[in-house]
Each structure stands twice: as C-alpha cells, then as structure tokens.
CSV table of C-alpha atoms and ligand atoms in Angstrom, one decimal:
chain,number,residue,atom,x,y,z
A,6,MET,CA,41.0,36.9,23.3
A,7,SER,CA,38.5,34.2,22.2
A,8,ASP,CA,37.6,31.3,24.4
A,9,VAL,CA,39.7,28.2,23.8
A,10,ILE,CA,38.2,25.0,25.3
A,11,GLU,CA,40.3,21.9,25.3
A,12,MET,CA,38.5,18.7,25.9
A,13,THR,CA,39.2,16.7,29.0
A,14,HIS,CA,36.7,13.8,28.7
A,15,PRO,CA,38.6,10.5,28.9
A,16,LEU,CA,36.5,9.0,26.0
A,17,ILE,CA,37.7,11.8,23.7
A,18,LYS,CA,41.3,11.5,24.9
A,19,HIS,CA,41.2,7.7,24.4
A,20,LYS,CA,39.8,8.0,20.9
A,21,ILE,CA,42.4,10.7,19.9
A,22,THR,CA,45.2,8.4,21.0
A,23,MET,CA,43.8,5.7,18.7
A,24,LEU,CA,43.6,8.2,15.9
A,25,ARG,CA,47.2,9.2,16.3
A,26,ASP,CA,48.5,5.6,16.1
A,27,GLU,CA,50.1,5.0,12.7
A,28,ARG,CA,48.7,1.5,12.7
A,29,THR,CA,45.1,2.8,12.6
A,30,GLY,CA,43.8,2.1,9.1
A,31,THR,CA,41.5,4.3,6.9
A,32,ASN,CA,38.2,2.6,7.9
A,33,GLU,CA,38.9,2.9,11.7
A,34,PHE,CA,40.3,6.3,11.3
A,35,ARG,CA,37.2,7.6,9.6
A,36,GLN,CA,35.0,6.1,12.3
A,37,LEU,CA,37.1,7.6,15.1
A,38,VAL,CA,37.0,11.1,13.5
A,39,GLU,CA,33.2,10.9,13.4
A,40,GLU,CA,32.9,9.6,17.0
A,41,ILE,CA,35.2,12.3,18.3
A,42,ALA,CA,33.3,15.0,16.4
A,43,MET,CA,30.1,13.8,18.0
A,44,LEU,CA,31.6,13.7,21.5
A,45,MET,CA,33.2,17.2,21.0
A,46,GLY,CA,29.9,18.5,19.5
A,47,TYR,CA,28.0,17.4,22.6
A,48,GLU,CA,30.3,19.6,24.7
A,49,ALA,CA,30.4,22.5,22.3
A,50,LEU,CA,26.6,22.6,22.0
A,51,ALA,CA,25.9,22.6,25.7
A,52,ASP,CA,24.9,26.4,25.6
A,53,LEU,CA,22.3,26.0,22.8
A,54,LYS,CA,19.3,28.1,23.7
A,55,THR,CA,15.8,26.6,24.2
A,56,HIS,CA,12.3,28.0,24.6
A,57,ASP,CA,9.3,26.4,26.3
A,58,VAL,CA,6.6,24.7,24.2
A,59,GLU,CA,3.3,23.2,25.3
A,60,ILE,CA,2.8,19.5,24.4
A,61,LYS,CA,0.6,16.7,25.6
A,62,THR,CA,2.1,13.4,26.8
A,63,PRO,CA,-0.1,10.3,27.0
A,64,ILE,CA,-0.6,11.4,30.7
A,65,GLU,CA,-1.1,15.2,30.7
A,66,ASN,CA,-0.3,18.6,29.2
A,67,THR,CA,3.1,19.9,30.0
A,68,VAL,CA,5.5,22.8,29.1
A,69,GLN,CA,8.9,21.6,28.0
A,70,PRO,CA,12.1,23.0,26.3
A,71,MET,CA,12.8,22.8,22.5
A,72,LEU,CA,15.8,24.3,20.6
A,73,ASN,CA,15.4,27.9,19.6
A,74,GLY,CA,15.7,29.7,16.2
A,75,LYS,CA,17.0,28.7,12.8
A,76,LYS,CA,18.7,25.3,12.3
A,77,PRO,CA,22.5,25.5,12.8
A,78,ALA,CA,24.9,25.1,9.9
A,79,VAL,CA,27.8,22.7,9.9
A,80,VAL,CA,30.6,23.9,7.6
A,81,PRO,CA,33.5,21.5,7.0
A,82,ILE,CA,36.8,22.8,5.6
A,83,LEU,CA,37.5,20.5,2.7
A,84,ARG,CA,38.8,17.9,2.5
A,85,ALA,CA,39.5,16.7,6.0
A,86,GLY,CA,36.6,18.5,7.7
A,87,LEU,CA,34.2,16.3,5.8
A,88,GLY,CA,35.1,13.5,8.2
A,89,MET,CA,33.6,15.3,11.1
A,90,VAL,CA,30.2,16.2,9.5
A,91,GLY,CA,28.5,12.9,10.3
A,92,GLY,CA,29.3,13.3,14.0
A,93,ILE,CA,27.6,16.7,14.2
A,94,LEU,CA,24.7,15.5,12.2
A,95,ALA,CA,24.2,12.6,14.6
A,96,LEU,CA,23.5,15.3,17.2
A,97,LEU,CA,21.7,17.8,15.0
A,98,PRO,CA,20.1,15.7,12.2
A,99,ASN,CA,18.3,18.8,10.7
A,100,ALA,CA,21.3,21.0,10.5
A,101,LYS,CA,22.2,22.6,7.2
A,102,VAL,CA,25.6,21.8,5.7
A,103,GLY,CA,27.8,24.4,3.9
A,104,HIS,CA,31.2,23.7,2.4
A,105,ILE,CA,34.4,25.7,2.2
A,106,GLY,CA,37.2,24.3,0.0
A,107,MET,CA,40.8,25.2,1.1
A,108,PHE,CA,44.2,23.7,0.6
A,109,ARG,CA,47.6,24.6,2.0
A,110,ASP,CA,50.4,25.3,-0.5
A,111,GLU,CA,53.0,22.6,0.3
A,112,VAL,CA,55.9,25.0,0.0
A,113,THR,CA,54.6,28.3,1.5
A,114,HIS,CA,52.1,26.6,3.9
A,115,LYS,CA,49.7,29.4,3.0
A,116,PRO,CA,46.0,28.5,2.6
A,117,HIS,CA,44.0,29.0,-0.7
A,118,VAL,CA,40.2,29.2,-0.8
A,119,TYR,CA,38.8,27.4,-3.9
A,120,TYR,CA,35.1,27.0,-3.0
A,121,CYS,CA,32.6,28.4,-0.6
A,122,LYS,CA,28.9,27.6,-0.6
A,123,LEU,CA,26.9,28.3,2.6
A,124,PRO,CA,23.2,27.8,3.6
A,125,SER,CA,20.9,30.8,3.1
A,126,PHE,CA,20.1,33.1,6.1
A,127,ILE,CA,23.6,32.3,7.4
A,128,GLU,CA,23.4,35.5,9.5
A,129,GLU,CA,20.6,33.9,11.6
A,130,ARG,CA,22.3,30.6,12.2
A,131,LEU,CA,24.8,29.2,14.6
A,132,VAL,CA,27.7,28.1,12.3
A,133,ILE,CA,29.9,25.2,13.4
A,134,VAL,CA,33.1,25.1,11.4
A,135,VAL,CA,34.9,21.8,11.5
A,136,ASP,CA,38.4,20.7,10.6
A,137,PRO,CA,40.4,18.0,12.4
A,138,MET,CA,43.7,19.9,12.2
A,139,LEU,CA,44.7,23.5,13.3
A,140,ALA,CA,48.4,23.8,12.4
A,141,THR,CA,49.6,27.3,11.5
A,142,GLY,CA,46.0,28.4,11.8
A,143,GLY,CA,46.0,30.0,8.3
A,144,SER,CA,43.2,27.7,6.9
A,145,LEU,CA,40.8,28.2,9.8
A,146,ILE,CA,41.5,32.0,10.0
A,147,ASP,CA,40.7,32.4,6.3
A,148,ALA,CA,37.7,30.1,6.4
A,149,VAL,CA,36.2,32.2,9.3
A,150,ASN,CA,37.0,35.4,7.3
A,151,GLU,CA,35.0,34.0,4.3
A,152,ILE,CA,32.1,32.9,6.5
A,153,LYS,CA,32.0,36.3,8.3
A,154,ALA,CA,32.2,38.1,5.0
A,155,ARG,CA,29.0,36.3,4.0
A,156,GLY,CA,27.2,37.6,7.1
A,157,ALA,CA,27.6,34.9,9.8
A,158,GLU,CA,27.9,36.4,13.3
A,159,ASN,CA,27.5,33.4,15.6
A,160,ILE,CA,30.4,31.0,14.9
A,161,LYS,CA,32.0,28.1,16.8
A,162,CYS,CA,35.0,26.2,15.5
A,163,MET,CA,35.9,22.6,16.3
A,164,CYS,CA,39.4,21.0,15.7
A,165,ILE,CA,40.5,17.6,17.0
A,166,ILE,CA,44.2,18.4,17.2
A,167,ALA,CA,45.8,21.9,17.4
A,168,ALA,CA,49.3,23.3,17.6
A,169,PRO,CA,49.9,26.1,20.1
A,170,GLU,CA,51.0,28.4,17.3
A,171,GLY,CA,47.7,27.9,15.4
A,172,VAL,CA,45.7,28.5,18.6
A,173,ALA,CA,47.5,31.7,19.2
A,174,ALA,CA,47.1,33.0,15.7
A,175,PHE,CA,43.4,32.0,15.6
A,176,THR,CA,42.5,33.7,18.9
A,177,GLN,CA,44.3,36.9,17.8
A,178,ALA,CA,42.5,36.9,14.4
A,179,HIS,CA,39.0,36.0,15.7
A,180,PRO,CA,38.7,36.9,19.4
A,181,ASP,CA,34.9,36.7,19.1
A,182,VAL,CA,34.8,33.0,18.0
A,183,THR,CA,35.0,30.1,20.5
A,184,LEU,CA,37.4,27.4,19.6
A,185,TYR,CA,36.9,23.8,20.8
A,186,VAL,CA,40.0,21.5,20.6
A,187,GLY,CA,40.4,17.9,21.4
A,188,SER,CA,44.1,18.3,22.2
A,189,ILE,CA,46.7,21.1,22.1
A,190,ASP,CA,49.9,19.4,21.0
A,191,ARG,CA,53.6,20.4,21.5
A,192,CYS,CA,54.5,22.4,18.4
A,193,LEU,CA,54.8,22.5,14.6
A,194,ASN,CA,57.7,21.0,12.8
A,195,ALA,CA,59.7,22.6,9.9
A,196,ASP,CA,57.0,21.3,7.4
A,197,ALA,CA,54.2,22.9,9.5
A,198,TYR,CA,53.0,19.5,10.6
A,199,ILE,CA,51.7,19.1,14.2
A,200,CYS,CA,54.0,17.2,16.6
A,201,PRO,CA,53.1,14.6,17.8
A,202,GLY,CA,49.9,15.1,15.8
A,203,LEU,CA,48.5,12.3,13.6
A,204,GLY,CA,50.1,13.0,10.2
A,205,ASP,CA,48.0,14.3,7.2
A,206,ALA,CA,44.4,14.1,8.3
A,207,GLY,CA,43.0,14.3,4.7
A,208,ASP,CA,45.2,11.5,3.5
A,209,ARG,CA,44.3,9.3,6.4
A,210,ILE,CA,40.6,9.9,6.1
A,211,PHE,CA,40.5,9.4,2.3
A,212,GLY,CA,43.3,6.8,2.0
A,213,THR,CA,45.2,9.0,-0.5
A,214,LYS,CA,48.7,8.2,0.6
B,920,PRP,C1,44.9,20.4,6.5
B,920,PRP,C2,43.9,20.5,7.6
B,920,PRP,C3,43.6,21.9,7.7
B,920,PRP,C4,44.9,22.5,7.4
B,920,PRP,C5,45.6,23.0,8.6
B,920,PRP,O1,44.3,20.5,5.2
B,920,PRP,O2,42.8,19.7,7.3
B,920,PRP,O3,42.6,22.4,6.8
B,920,PRP,O4,45.7,21.5,6.8
B,920,PRP,O5,46.8,23.7,8.4
B,920,PRP,P1,47.0,25.2,8.7
B,920,PRP,O6,46.4,25.4,10.1
B,920,PRP,O7,48.5,25.4,8.7
B,920,PRP,O8,46.3,26.0,7.7
B,920,PRP,P2,45.2,20.4,3.9
B,920,PRP,O9,45.6,21.8,3.4
B,920,PRP,O10,46.2,19.4,4.0
B,920,PRP,O11,44.1,19.9,2.8
B,920,PRP,P3,43.2,18.6,2.8
B,920,PRP,O12,42.2,18.6,3.9
B,920,PRP,O13,42.6,18.6,1.4
B,920,PRP,O14,44.2,17.4,2.9
B,921,URA,N1,47.5,19.3,8.2
B,921,URA,C1,47.4,18.0,8.6
B,921,URA,O1,46.6,17.2,8.1
B,921,URA,N2,48.3,17.6,9.6
B,921,URA,C2,49.1,18.5,10.2
B,921,URA,O2,49.9,18.0,11.1
B,921,URA,C3,49.1,19.8,9.7
B,921,URA,C4,48.3,20.2,8.8
C-alpha cells in the first residue's frame, strides 16, 4: 500500500475551505489553488536529498547543503492541474514542466488520455504529478501509468481534494507512489463528483461554466 499523507496544516485547511465556497470567484479560486499547491509542495518536498558543497561567504569558506541530482519535473493533468503548477514553481523555479491531457467521459466517468509530453531523462527525475481532484481515481491512475511507461521511477502525486474511493483505487494501483492530499472528503455522488468537494475544478479555474 502506498503512503497517503493528508495535510493537517491550518493554513492549508483554511484555504481549502475558501476554495470550496461557491461564492469564491474565478480570480480568487485560481490564486487559492496556486497558494495551496505551494503549501502542499513545501510538505511534500521535505525529503528532497541534498549534498554538501563548498562556498565562500563574505566571512569565510564553508560547506553547506544543495539539492541533489537532476531538476524535478512537475506534470499537471490537464486542464485543472495547470492551476497548481505556479505553486510548485514558486518552490522549484528551475523545475521542468511536462503535460498530460486527460478528460473524464461525462457518462461513463472513464478517463481518456489525449496528450502526453514529458521532459527528457524522466527516469532520472523526481516527477510531481498535480491535479486538484481525485474522484474515482481513474485519471490519476492512468496518468501515472503513462508516466511510468515513459520510464519515470520516482513519482509523487498531489491532489487538493480526494474521495475515499479514489484514494483506495489509487493506492491499490500504484502502491509505490506517495499521494499527498489536502483533504479526504466523505464520498462520491452518483455523478462521480466529490461530496462536499468544490464542484468542477477545471470550470472554476478557467471560468468555463
Ligand atoms: C477532473 C479532475 C481530474 C478528474 C478526477 O478533470 O481535474 O483530472 O476529473 O476524476 P477521476 O478521479 O474520477 O478520474 P476533468 O475530467 O473534469 O477534466 P478538466 O480538468 O479538463 O475539467
Ligand atoms: N472532477 C472535478 O472537478 N470535481 C469532482 O468533484 C470530481 C471530478
């Protein structure tokens, strides 16, 4: 079973409550998604590896830690995952950005992949997959399948709101991937929307409904 880490920080909880509120408009919604992604990213990246380098301060020579290895890759699941990219780039400004395009069929709720472009040397990078919503889990499971099929081995996923059904499905499909979630909600409804959730994340970020 993979690790599932639910956020407990009061700042994250407060911002998720604002995000859920139906009175929150597009501009504020976008800003909150980015801020939450940054706060969640800070927690999710706490185990990044460092190595010692020698530098000289204005005072003296010293040996200090720097991040190890190839730059991480952030991979948003389109569309809604795009809203989280800026928050991760605020922490890792040199990160590479890949994209995976998926949509859920409105009737079957099954995901379809329509695009996947990842940075080179993906097998050497930490890959951070971002999507605000984990509902049935189908989209994230298939996205990670695609990313693994292209060689990635070190993957973390970040979702702001998850349904218990999606968390269970994801951990069963990808026991080697750590999942960071802002909130695990009550359940899915008959339309596979998360309750209480926040509605359609893509529509709220891009103002399309
Ligand atoms: C939403 C969301 C996830 C997916 C979650 O995307 O951003 O990608 O649904 O549902 P699942 O866990 O049941 O697969 P949607 O398909 O609505 O596309 P959009 O981001 O383009 O709006
Ligand atoms: N996708 C969303 O945007 N919201 C949900 O509640 C479920 C899937």
